[in-house]
mmCIF file of C-alpha atoms in Angstrom:
data_model
loop_
_atom_site.group_PDB
_atom_site.id
_atom_site.type_symbol
_atom_site.label_atom_id
_atom_site.label_comp_id
_atom_site.label_asym_id
_atom_site.label_seq_id
_atom_site.Cartn_x
_atom_site.Cartn_y
_atom_site.Cartn_z
ATOM 1 C CA MET A 70 329.335 13.441 207.027
ATOM 2 C CA TRP A 71 328.599 17.056 207.030
ATOM 3 C CA GLY A 72 330.505 17.444 210.316
ATOM 4 C CA ARG A 73 333.543 15.562 209.057
ATOM 5 C CA ALA A 74 333.530 17.688 205.885
ATOM 6 C CA THR A 75 333.217 20.907 207.894
ATOM 7 C CA GLU A 76 336.001 19.983 210.288
ATOM 8 C CA THR A 77 338.205 19.029 207.506
ATOM 9 C CA GLN A 78 337.996 22.518 206.025
ATOM 10 C CA LYS A 79 339.101 24.229 209.318
ATOM 11 C CA SER A 80 342.597 25.635 209.320
ATOM 12 C CA ASN A 81 343.616 23.204 211.973
ATOM 13 C CA PRO A 82 341.332 20.205 211.664
ATOM 14 C CA ARG A 83 341.147 17.525 214.182
ATOM 15 C CA ILE A 84 340.159 14.793 211.518
ATOM 16 C CA VAL A 85 340.547 14.990 207.853
ATOM 17 C CA ASP A 86 337.822 13.377 205.706
ATOM 18 C CA ASN A 87 338.492 14.507 202.083
ATOM 19 C CA LYS A 88 335.889 12.069 200.864
ATOM 20 C CA ALA A 89 333.193 13.809 202.979
ATOM 21 C CA VAL A 90 334.269 17.139 201.548
ATOM 22 C CA GLU A 91 333.991 15.655 197.940
ATOM 23 C CA ILE A 92 330.475 14.332 198.640
ATOM 24 C CA ILE A 93 329.165 17.531 200.365
ATOM 25 C CA ASP A 94 330.466 19.453 197.409
ATOM 26 C CA GLN A 95 328.326 17.294 195.029
ATOM 27 C CA LEU A 96 325.154 17.770 196.950
ATOM 28 C CA ASP A 97 322.532 20.234 195.951
ATOM 29 C CA TYR A 98 321.337 20.825 199.475
ATOM 30 C CA ASP A 99 321.260 23.931 201.693
ATOM 31 C CA PHE A 100 323.104 23.014 204.830
ATOM 32 C CA SER A 101 322.520 26.379 206.489
ATOM 33 C CA THR A 102 319.754 25.011 208.745
ATOM 34 C CA ILE A 103 322.199 22.564 210.144
ATOM 35 C CA THR A 104 324.647 25.334 210.932
ATOM 36 C CA GLU A 105 321.905 27.502 212.594
ATOM 37 C CA ASN A 106 320.812 24.650 214.813
ATOM 38 C CA LEU A 107 324.340 23.330 215.879
ATOM 39 C CA ASN A 108 326.792 24.489 218.442
ATOM 40 C CA GLU A 109 330.565 23.746 218.608
ATOM 41 C CA LEU A 110 330.086 21.356 221.513
ATOM 42 C CA LEU A 111 327.846 19.030 219.387
ATOM 43 C CA ILE A 112 330.370 19.218 216.408
ATOM 44 C CA THR A 113 333.124 18.458 218.772
ATOM 45 C CA GLY A 114 331.244 15.387 219.920
ATOM 46 C CA TRP A 115 330.834 14.042 216.326
ATOM 47 C CA VAL A 116 334.522 14.673 215.689
ATOM 48 C CA ALA A 117 335.605 13.030 218.920
ATOM 49 C CA ARG A 118 333.385 9.981 218.303
ATOM 50 C CA CYS A 119 334.978 9.696 214.806
ATOM 51 C CA ILE A 120 338.421 9.893 216.059
ATOM 52 C CA HIS A 121 337.757 7.386 218.860
ATOM 53 C CA ILE A 122 336.249 4.815 216.493
ATOM 54 C CA ASP A 123 339.027 5.268 213.824
ATOM 55 C CA ARG A 124 341.632 4.696 216.538
ATOM 56 C CA ALA A 125 339.803 1.641 217.845
ATOM 57 C CA VAL A 126 339.468 0.110 214.389
ATOM 58 C CA LYS A 127 343.089 0.776 213.551
ATOM 59 C CA GLN A 128 344.308 -0.841 216.682
ATOM 60 C CA PHE A 129 342.172 -3.862 215.861
ATOM 61 C CA ILE A 130 343.608 -4.021 212.470
ATOM 62 C CA GLU A 131 347.136 -3.834 213.784
ATOM 63 C CA LYS A 132 346.421 -6.962 215.782
ATOM 64 C CA TYR A 133 344.421 -8.601 213.034
ATOM 65 C CA PRO A 134 345.629 -7.067 209.640
ATOM 66 C CA GLU A 135 343.360 -9.341 207.569
ATOM 67 C CA ALA A 136 340.273 -8.761 209.719
ATOM 68 C CA THR A 137 336.708 -8.530 208.529
ATOM 69 C CA ILE A 138 334.882 -5.478 209.657
ATOM 70 C CA ILE A 139 331.210 -4.913 209.304
ATOM 71 C CA ASN A 140 329.758 -1.266 209.581
ATOM 72 C CA ILE A 141 326.025 -1.649 210.218
ATOM 73 C CA GLY A 142 323.820 1.371 209.441
ATOM 74 C CA CYS A 143 326.751 2.940 207.545
ATOM 75 C CA GLY A 144 324.861 5.810 205.928
ATOM 76 C CA LEU A 145 327.508 7.763 203.863
ATOM 77 C CA ASP A 146 330.181 6.996 206.434
ATOM 78 C CA THR A 147 333.736 7.046 205.081
ATOM 79 C CA THR A 148 335.605 5.188 207.831
ATOM 80 C CA PHE A 149 336.960 2.633 205.337
ATOM 81 C CA ASP A 150 338.847 5.482 203.473
ATOM 82 C CA ARG A 151 340.572 6.511 206.648
ATOM 83 C CA ILE A 152 341.455 2.975 208.122
ATOM 84 C CA ASP A 153 342.025 0.736 205.179
ATOM 85 C CA ASN A 154 345.373 -1.225 205.342
ATOM 86 C CA GLY A 155 344.792 -2.795 201.928
ATOM 87 C CA LYS A 156 344.292 -6.185 203.421
ATOM 88 C CA ILE A 157 340.931 -5.941 205.447
ATOM 89 C CA MET A 158 337.498 -7.032 204.340
ATOM 90 C CA PHE A 159 335.056 -4.113 205.064
ATOM 91 C CA TYR A 160 331.315 -4.642 204.720
ATOM 92 C CA GLU A 161 328.986 -1.545 204.700
ATOM 93 C CA LEU A 162 325.419 -2.396 205.365
ATOM 94 C CA ASP A 163 322.280 -0.185 205.324
ATOM 95 C CA PHE A 164 318.751 0.115 203.766
ATOM 96 C CA PRO A 165 318.577 -0.396 200.003
ATOM 97 C CA LYS A 166 317.945 3.309 199.282
ATOM 98 C CA VAL A 167 321.000 4.272 201.321
ATOM 99 C CA VAL A 168 323.097 1.586 199.654
ATOM 100 C CA GLU A 169 322.233 3.179 196.226
ATOM 101 C CA LEU A 170 323.408 6.520 197.514
ATOM 102 C CA ARG A 171 326.652 4.954 198.670
ATOM 103 C CA LYS A 172 327.082 3.334 195.170
ATOM 104 C CA PHE A 173 326.624 6.798 193.595
ATOM 105 C CA PHE A 174 328.815 8.821 195.827
ATOM 106 C CA LEU A 175 331.494 6.297 197.046
ATOM 107 C CA SER A 176 331.869 3.386 194.755
ATOM 108 C CA ARG A 177 333.615 5.288 191.992
ATOM 109 C CA HIS A 178 336.376 6.328 194.612
ATOM 110 C CA ARG A 179 336.793 2.906 195.932
ATOM 111 C CA LYS A 180 339.361 0.467 194.679
ATOM 112 C CA ALA A 181 338.043 -2.722 193.183
#
């Protein structure tokens, strides 16, 4: 999430994830240790993986517009916000404490 938010805030981002930026802005956490221990190649890998997954899921949804998609171990992932076509069923599964964090940060942004 931090990687997507950081990429989004660049002048020419390869991926835009405004939900990740919103969440990062709400967190009371010092992300400087992350920036000190990462290099641009690793961040590029995160971004490339995200782009690849979004494209693959969008292609699947084009073929099956009313698909059911399950994101296992979703953490604070925001894929749904980037790929939703308004018809898919999208389940996000994780440990109970993670689900509580998701509810706090994401449920108020999601449509009912």
